[in-house]
Structure formats: structure tokens, C-alpha cells
Amino acid sequence: MTKEVIVESFELDHTAVKAPYVRLISEESGPVGDVITNFDIRLVQPNQDAMPTSGLHTIEHLLAKLIRQRIGGMIDCSPFGCRTGFHLIMWGRHSSDTIAKVIKDSLEEIAQVTSWEDVPGTTIESCGNYKDHSLFSAKEWAKLILEQGISTDPFKRQVI
Ligand SMILES: [Zn+2]
């Protein structure tokens, strides 16, 4: 018999959300009590738009550095296959508000001050598709997302 699996992300009504937003998906405890939190970092409105892979890829590399410079406990921040945002997994408990501020601050740095030398891991040795990057796209998308503002609620606009 196949085990029934419910994946929270597929239960979310993607037509009801209002991006850009940060949403706490789950808080989970391991067998020895360690807590991790999983966030939906939705930067683009689902089924209306999607970031191109090159810009998304460069944002991914930059967020790997910029989030860690702003908050401890980051485990992973990986893009959704639909290219509308990222999963952010953290050690410990964090509020959507705290994470939204970290993302906003990181995107501001991407939009304003980043030069190609600041993008980590862009060589053939350090990336799995090093030719598919665009800092121009990353910066333009960061600006567009910041213009709309990042909400701490996925369903109603509570922009920080
Ligand atoms: Zn890469």
C-alpha cells in the first residue's frame, strides 16, 4: 500500500495569495527537540509571472550570502520550480516579520550596490550551471519586488 502524503505547499490556494510576501509554512521539531522553521518567500505573483532562470539563479547565489550576513541559523534557501520565489529553511523559531525584513534588506543590497565580483560561486568549479546567470536581471527583479513591497501576510497586504 502506498503511503498517503500531504504536502502543505500543494494545499495552499495559489490563486488566493498576494505576492510579494513571506509566509511561515511550518515549524517542526526533530527527535531530539531541535526546531526548524520553513518559509515561503514568494516574490512574484503565482501564475501571472515568473522570474527568468538566469536572474533567479543569481538572486539565489546572492541570497545564500546576504541572508547569512543578516541572520544566524540559515540552513537553505532554494528556488521554487515555478520560479516565483524560494523556500527558506532556518534553525530555530523566527517570525515572518523578522524574515521579511531580512529579505527586504537583502533585495535592497542586490538592487543597489551589487557588482559582479560580489556574486559568490560563479565559476565552473563552484556552480552547476555557471553560464546561466544574470546580475542585470537579478537587480531589475529585486527593484520590481521592492516597488511592490514585501508583506508579512500572504493573503492581505501588510507591507513592511
Ligand atoms: Zn549556481
PDB file of N, CA, C and O in Angstrom, residues 25-71:
ATOM      1  N   ILE A  25       5.555  28.473   6.655  1.00  0.00           N
ATOM      2  CA  ILE A  25       4.892  27.245   6.221  1.00  0.00           C
ATOM      3  C   ILE A  25       4.749  26.301   7.397  1.00  0.00           C
ATOM      4  O   ILE A  25       3.663  25.783   7.664  1.00  0.00           O
ATOM      5  N   SER A  26       5.852  26.079   8.120  1.00  0.00           N
ATOM      6  CA  SER A  26       5.777  25.132   9.235  1.00  0.00           C
ATOM      7  C   SER A  26       6.931  25.325  10.202  1.00  0.00           C
ATOM      8  O   SER A  26       7.971  25.888   9.853  1.00  0.00           O
ATOM      9  N   GLU A  27       6.657  24.897  11.420  1.00  0.00           N
ATOM     10  CA  GLU A  27       7.666  24.848  12.465  1.00  0.00           C
ATOM     11  C   GLU A  27       7.725  23.380  12.864  1.00  0.00           C
ATOM     12  O   GLU A  27       6.700  22.803  13.203  1.00  0.00           O
ATOM     13  N   GLU A  28       8.901  22.759  12.757  1.00  0.00           N
ATOM     14  CA  GLU A  28       8.972  21.312  13.011  1.00  0.00           C
ATOM     15  C   GLU A  28      10.076  20.993  14.008  1.00  0.00           C
ATOM     16  O   GLU A  28      11.108  21.652  14.029  1.00  0.00           O
ATOM     17  N   SER A  29       9.809  19.974  14.828  1.00  0.00           N
ATOM     18  CA  SER A  29      10.794  19.542  15.824  1.00  0.00           C
ATOM     19  C   SER A  29      11.337  18.180  15.442  1.00  0.00           C
ATOM     20  O   SER A  29      10.587  17.281  15.082  1.00  0.00           O
ATOM     21  N   GLY A  30      12.658  18.034  15.558  1.00  0.00           N
ATOM     22  CA  GLY A  30      13.294  16.737  15.322  1.00  0.00           C
ATOM     23  C   GLY A  30      13.224  15.859  16.554  1.00  0.00           C
ATOM     24  O   GLY A  30      12.721  16.286  17.602  1.00  0.00           O
ATOM     25  N   PRO A  31      13.738  14.628  16.454  1.00  0.00           N
ATOM     26  CA  PRO A  31      13.630  13.650  17.557  1.00  0.00           C
ATOM     27  C   PRO A  31      14.322  14.089  18.847  1.00  0.00           C
ATOM     28  O   PRO A  31      13.936  13.636  19.919  1.00  0.00           O
ATOM     29  N   VAL A  32      15.320  14.967  18.766  1.00  0.00           N
ATOM     30  CA  VAL A  32      15.965  15.421  19.999  1.00  0.00           C
ATOM     31  C   VAL A  32      15.550  16.842  20.370  1.00  0.00           C
ATOM     32  O   VAL A  32      16.166  17.480  21.223  1.00  0.00           O
ATOM     33  N   GLY A  33      14.481  17.335  19.719  1.00  0.00           N
ATOM     34  CA  GLY A  33      13.897  18.611  20.131  1.00  0.00           C
ATOM     35  C   GLY A  33      14.369  19.827  19.367  1.00  0.00           C
ATOM     36  O   GLY A  33      13.871  20.925  19.601  1.00  0.00           O
ATOM     37  N   ASP A  34      15.320  19.669  18.454  1.00  0.00           N
ATOM     38  CA  ASP A  34      15.725  20.825  17.641  1.00  0.00           C
ATOM     39  C   ASP A  34      14.556  21.292  16.779  1.00  0.00           C
ATOM     40  O   ASP A  34      13.842  20.474  16.213  1.00  0.00           O
ATOM     41  N   VAL A  35      14.397  22.613  16.706  1.00  0.00           N
ATOM     42  CA  VAL A  35      13.297  23.186  15.924  1.00  0.00           C
ATOM     43  C   VAL A  35      13.841  23.791  14.639  1.00  0.00           C
ATOM     44  O   VAL A  35      14.881  24.451  14.643  1.00  0.00           O
ATOM     45  N   ILE A  36      13.139  23.528  13.534  1.00  0.00           N
ATOM     46  CA  ILE A  36      13.438  24.250  12.293  1.00  0.00           C
ATOM     47  C   ILE A  36      12.160  24.952  11.818  1.00  0.00           C
ATOM     48  O   ILE A  36      11.048  24.495  12.114  1.00  0.00           O
ATOM     49  N   THR A  37      12.337  26.066  11.109  1.00  0.00           N
ATOM     50  CA  THR A  37      11.197  26.753  10.510  1.00  0.00           C
ATOM     51  C   THR A  37      11.395  26.818   8.999  1.00  0.00           C
ATOM     52  O   THR A  37      12.518  26.984   8.515  1.00  0.00           O
ATOM     53  N   ASN A  38      10.283  26.662   8.299  1.00  0.00           N
ATOM     54  CA  ASN A  38      10.276  26.614   6.842  1.00  0.00           C
ATOM     55  C   ASN A  38       9.401  27.762   6.331  1.00  0.00           C
ATOM     56  O   ASN A  38       8.244  27.883   6.745  1.00  0.00           O
ATOM     57  N   PHE A  39       9.967  28.615   5.492  1.00  0.00           N
ATOM     58  CA  PHE A  39       9.240  29.792   4.994  1.00  0.00           C
ATOM     59  C   PHE A  39       9.036  29.740   3.482  1.00  0.00           C
ATOM     60  O   PHE A  39       9.897  29.253   2.743  1.00  0.00           O
ATOM     61  N   ASP A  40       7.910  30.280   3.067  1.00  0.00           N
ATOM     62  CA  ASP A  40       7.567  30.515   1.660  1.00  0.00           C
ATOM     63  C   ASP A  40       7.916  31.979   1.379  1.00  0.00           C
ATOM     64  O   ASP A  40       7.263  32.882   1.895  1.00  0.00           O
ATOM     65  N   ILE A  41       8.992  32.190   0.609  1.00  0.00           N
ATOM     66  CA  ILE A  41       9.419  33.547   0.236  1.00  0.00           C
ATOM     67  C   ILE A  41       8.895  33.776  -1.180  1.00  0.00           C
ATOM     68  O   ILE A  41       9.568  33.453  -2.166  1.00  0.00           O
ATOM     69  N   ARG A  42       7.677  34.297  -1.275  1.00  0.00           N
ATOM     70  CA  ARG A  42       7.015  34.414  -2.590  1.00  0.00           C
ATOM     71  C   ARG A  42       7.243  35.818  -3.121  1.00  0.00           C
ATOM     72  O   ARG A  42       6.704  36.786  -2.608  1.00  0.00           O
ATOM     73  N   LEU A  43       8.038  35.909  -4.177  1.00  0.00           N
ATOM     74  CA  LEU A  43       8.443  37.225  -4.663  1.00  0.00           C
ATOM     75  C   LEU A  43       7.636  37.685  -5.873  1.00  0.00           C
ATOM     76  O   LEU A  43       7.567  38.869  -6.165  1.00  0.00           O
ATOM     77  N   VAL A  44       7.014  36.735  -6.580  1.00  0.00           N
ATOM     78  CA  VAL A  44       6.289  37.034  -7.819  1.00  0.00           C
ATOM     79  C   VAL A  44       4.916  36.361  -7.742  1.00  0.00           C
ATOM     80  O   VAL A  44       4.790  35.248  -7.212  1.00  0.00           O
ATOM     81  N   GLN A  45       3.895  37.037  -8.268  1.00  0.00           N
ATOM     82  CA  GLN A  45       2.527  36.514  -8.190  1.00  0.00           C
ATOM     83  C   GLN A  45       2.392  35.194  -8.968  1.00  0.00           C
ATOM     84  O   GLN A  45       2.642  35.160 -10.183  1.00  0.00           O
ATOM     85  N   PRO A  46       1.990  34.117  -8.289  1.00  0.00           N
ATOM     86  CA  PRO A  46       1.870  32.815  -8.962  1.00  0.00           C
ATOM     87  C   PRO A  46       0.920  32.857 -10.159  1.00  0.00           C
ATOM     88  O   PRO A  46      -0.118  33.519 -10.111  1.00  0.00           O
ATOM     89  N   ASN A  47       1.302  32.158 -11.200  1.00  0.00           N
ATOM     90  CA  ASN A  47       0.511  32.008 -12.427  1.00  0.00           C
ATOM     91  C   ASN A  47       0.273  33.310 -13.183  1.00  0.00           C
ATOM     92  O   ASN A  47      -0.552  33.358 -14.103  1.00  0.00           O
ATOM     93  N   GLN A  48       0.965  34.369 -12.777  1.00  0.00           N
ATOM     94  CA  GLN A  48       0.883  35.613 -13.548  1.00  0.00           C
ATOM     95  C   GLN A  48       2.241  35.990 -14.110  1.00  0.00           C
ATOM     96  O   GLN A  48       2.342  36.630 -15.144  1.00  0.00           O
ATOM     97  N   ASP A  49       3.275  35.621 -13.400  1.00  0.00           N
ATOM     98  CA  ASP A  49       4.624  35.958 -13.835  1.00  0.00           C
ATOM     99  C   ASP A  49       5.596  34.945 -13.232  1.00  0.00           C
ATOM    100  O   ASP A  49       5.193  34.151 -12.369  1.00  0.00           O
ATOM    101  N   ALA A  50       6.838  34.973 -13.689  1.00  0.00           N
ATOM    102  CA  ALA A  50       7.884  34.114 -13.135  1.00  0.00           C
ATOM    103  C   ALA A  50       9.220  34.748 -13.474  1.00  0.00           C
ATOM    104  O   ALA A  50       9.370  35.349 -14.543  1.00  0.00           O
ATOM    105  N   MET A  51      10.177  34.612 -12.567  1.00  0.00           N
ATOM    106  CA  MET A  51      11.497  35.163 -12.844  1.00  0.00           C
ATOM    107  C   MET A  51      12.215  34.267 -13.853  1.00  0.00           C
ATOM    108  O   MET A  51      12.106  33.040 -13.788  1.00  0.00           O
ATOM    109  N   PRO A  52      12.960  34.851 -14.788  1.00  0.00           N
ATOM    110  CA  PRO A  52      13.755  34.022 -15.704  1.00  0.00           C
ATOM    111  C   PRO A  52      14.843  33.292 -14.918  1.00  0.00           C
ATOM    112  O   PRO A  52      15.306  33.787 -13.896  1.00  0.00           O
ATOM    113  N   THR A  53      15.250  32.134 -15.410  1.00  0.00           N
ATOM    114  CA  THR A  53      16.171  31.308 -14.613  1.00  0.00           C
ATOM    115  C   THR A  53      17.493  32.020 -14.330  1.00  0.00           C
ATOM    116  O   THR A  53      18.042  31.869 -13.243  1.00  0.00           O
ATOM    117  N   SER A  54      18.005  32.794 -15.275  1.00  0.00           N
ATOM    118  CA  SER A  54      19.313  33.430 -15.064  1.00  0.00           C
ATOM    119  C   SER A  54      19.265  34.424 -13.888  1.00  0.00           C
ATOM    120  O   SER A  54      20.157  34.426 -13.032  1.00  0.00           O
ATOM    121  N   GLY A  55      18.230  35.258 -13.851  1.00  0.00           N
ATOM    122  CA  GLY A  55      18.094  36.228 -12.759  1.00  0.00           C
ATOM    123  C   GLY A  55      17.807  35.531 -11.438  1.00  0.00           C
ATOM    124  O   GLY A  55      18.375  35.877 -10.392  1.00  0.00           O
ATOM    125  N   LEU A  56      16.921  34.545 -11.478  1.00  0.00           N
ATOM    126  CA  LEU A  56      16.585  33.772 -10.277  1.00  0.00           C
ATOM    127  C   LEU A  56      17.832  33.088  -9.716  1.00  0.00           C
ATOM    128  O   LEU A  56      18.064  33.072  -8.505  1.00  0.00           O
ATOM    129  N   HIS A  57      18.653  32.532 -10.614  1.00  0.00           N
ATOM    130  CA  HIS A  57      19.872  31.828 -10.235  1.00  0.00           C
ATOM    131  C   HIS A  57      20.846  32.776  -9.535  1.00  0.00           C
ATOM    132  O   HIS A  57      21.428  32.450  -8.493  1.00  0.00           O
ATOM    133  N   THR A  58      20.997  33.978 -10.085  1.00  0.00           N
ATOM    134  CA  THR A  58      21.903  34.957  -9.476  1.00  0.00           C
ATOM    135  C   THR A  58      21.354  35.432  -8.139  1.00  0.00           C
ATOM    136  O   THR A  58      22.111  35.583  -7.166  1.00  0.00           O
ATOM    137  N   ILE A  59      20.036  35.647  -8.049  1.00  0.00           N
ATOM    138  CA  ILE A  59      19.426  36.014  -6.761  1.00  0.00           C
ATOM    139  C   ILE A  59      19.674  34.903  -5.742  1.00  0.00           C
ATOM    140  O   ILE A  59      20.008  35.162  -4.584  1.00  0.00           O
ATOM    141  N   GLU A  60      19.551  33.644  -6.170  1.00  0.00           N
ATOM    142  CA  GLU A  60      19.796  32.510  -5.267  1.00  0.00           C
ATOM    143  C   GLU A  60      21.218  32.569  -4.696  1.00  0.00           C
ATOM    144  O   GLU A  60      21.416  32.433  -3.480  1.00  0.00           O
ATOM    145  N   HIS A  61      22.206  32.771  -5.574  1.00  0.00           N
ATOM    146  CA  HIS A  61      23.596  32.828  -5.109  1.00  0.00           C
ATOM    147  C   HIS A  61      23.804  33.993  -4.148  1.00  0.00           C
ATOM    148  O   HIS A  61      24.486  33.856  -3.126  1.00  0.00           O
ATOM    149  N   LEU A  62      23.213  35.148  -4.472  1.00  0.00           N
ATOM    150  CA  LEU A  62      23.386  36.322  -3.607  1.00  0.00           C
ATOM    151  C   LEU A  62      22.677  36.137  -2.266  1.00  0.00           C
ATOM    152  O   LEU A  62      23.221  36.492  -1.215  1.00  0.00           O
ATOM    153  N   LEU A  63      21.462  35.561  -2.289  1.00  0.00           N
ATOM    154  CA  LEU A  63      20.737  35.356  -1.024  1.00  0.00           C
ATOM    155  C   LEU A  63      21.487  34.395  -0.105  1.00  0.00           C
ATOM    156  O   LEU A  63      21.442  34.541   1.118  1.00  0.00           O
ATOM    157  N   ALA A  64      22.191  33.418  -0.696  1.00  0.00           N
ATOM    158  CA  ALA A  64      22.953  32.464   0.123  1.00  0.00           C
ATOM    159  C   ALA A  64      23.955  33.205   1.008  1.00  0.00           C
ATOM    160  O   ALA A  64      24.234  32.793   2.135  1.00  0.00           O
ATOM    161  N   LYS A  65      24.481  34.312   0.500  1.00  0.00           N
ATOM    162  CA  LYS A  65      25.430  35.121   1.263  1.00  0.00           C
ATOM    163  C   LYS A  65      24.722  36.185   2.106  1.00  0.00           C
ATOM    164  O   LYS A  65      24.962  36.310   3.307  1.00  0.00           O
ATOM    165  N   LEU A  66      23.802  36.926   1.472  1.00  0.00           N
ATOM    166  CA  LEU A  66      23.215  38.102   2.128  1.00  0.00           C
ATOM    167  C   LEU A  66      22.327  37.736   3.318  1.00  0.00           C
ATOM    168  O   LEU A  66      22.314  38.451   4.320  1.00  0.00           O
ATOM    169  N   ILE A  67      21.590  36.628   3.222  1.00  0.00           N
ATOM    170  CA  ILE A  67      20.759  36.213   4.361  1.00  0.00           C
ATOM    171  C   ILE A  67      21.660  35.846   5.534  1.00  0.00           C
ATOM    172  O   ILE A  67      21.436  36.273   6.666  1.00  0.00           O
ATOM    173  N   ARG A  68      22.726  35.070   5.249  1.00  0.00           N
ATOM    174  CA  ARG A  68      23.638  34.640   6.326  1.00  0.00           C
ATOM    175  C   ARG A  68      24.355  35.815   6.976  1.00  0.00           C
ATOM    176  O   ARG A  68      24.719  35.753   8.151  1.00  0.00           O
ATOM    177  N   GLN A  69      24.558  36.894   6.220  1.00  0.00           N
ATOM    178  CA  GLN A  69      25.205  38.080   6.807  1.00  0.00           C
ATOM    179  C   GLN A  69      24.258  38.824   7.745  1.00  0.00           C
ATOM    180  O   GLN A  69      24.698  39.623   8.560  1.00  0.00           O
ATOM    181  N   ARG A  70      22.938  38.552   7.614  1.00  0.00           N
ATOM    182  CA  ARG A  70      21.958  39.313   8.378  1.00  0.00           C
ATOM    183  C   ARG A  70      21.316  38.553   9.530  1.00  0.00           C
ATOM    184  O   ARG A  70      20.765  39.160  10.452  1.00  0.00           O
ATOM    185  N   ILE A  71      21.333  37.214   9.455  1.00  0.00           N
ATOM    186  CA  ILE A  71      20.674  36.417  10.493  1.00  0.00           C
ATOM    187  C   ILE A  71      21.379  35.060  10.608  1.00  0.00           C
ATOM    188  O   ILE A  71      21.799  34.492   9.592  1.00  0.00           O
TER     189      ILE A  71
END
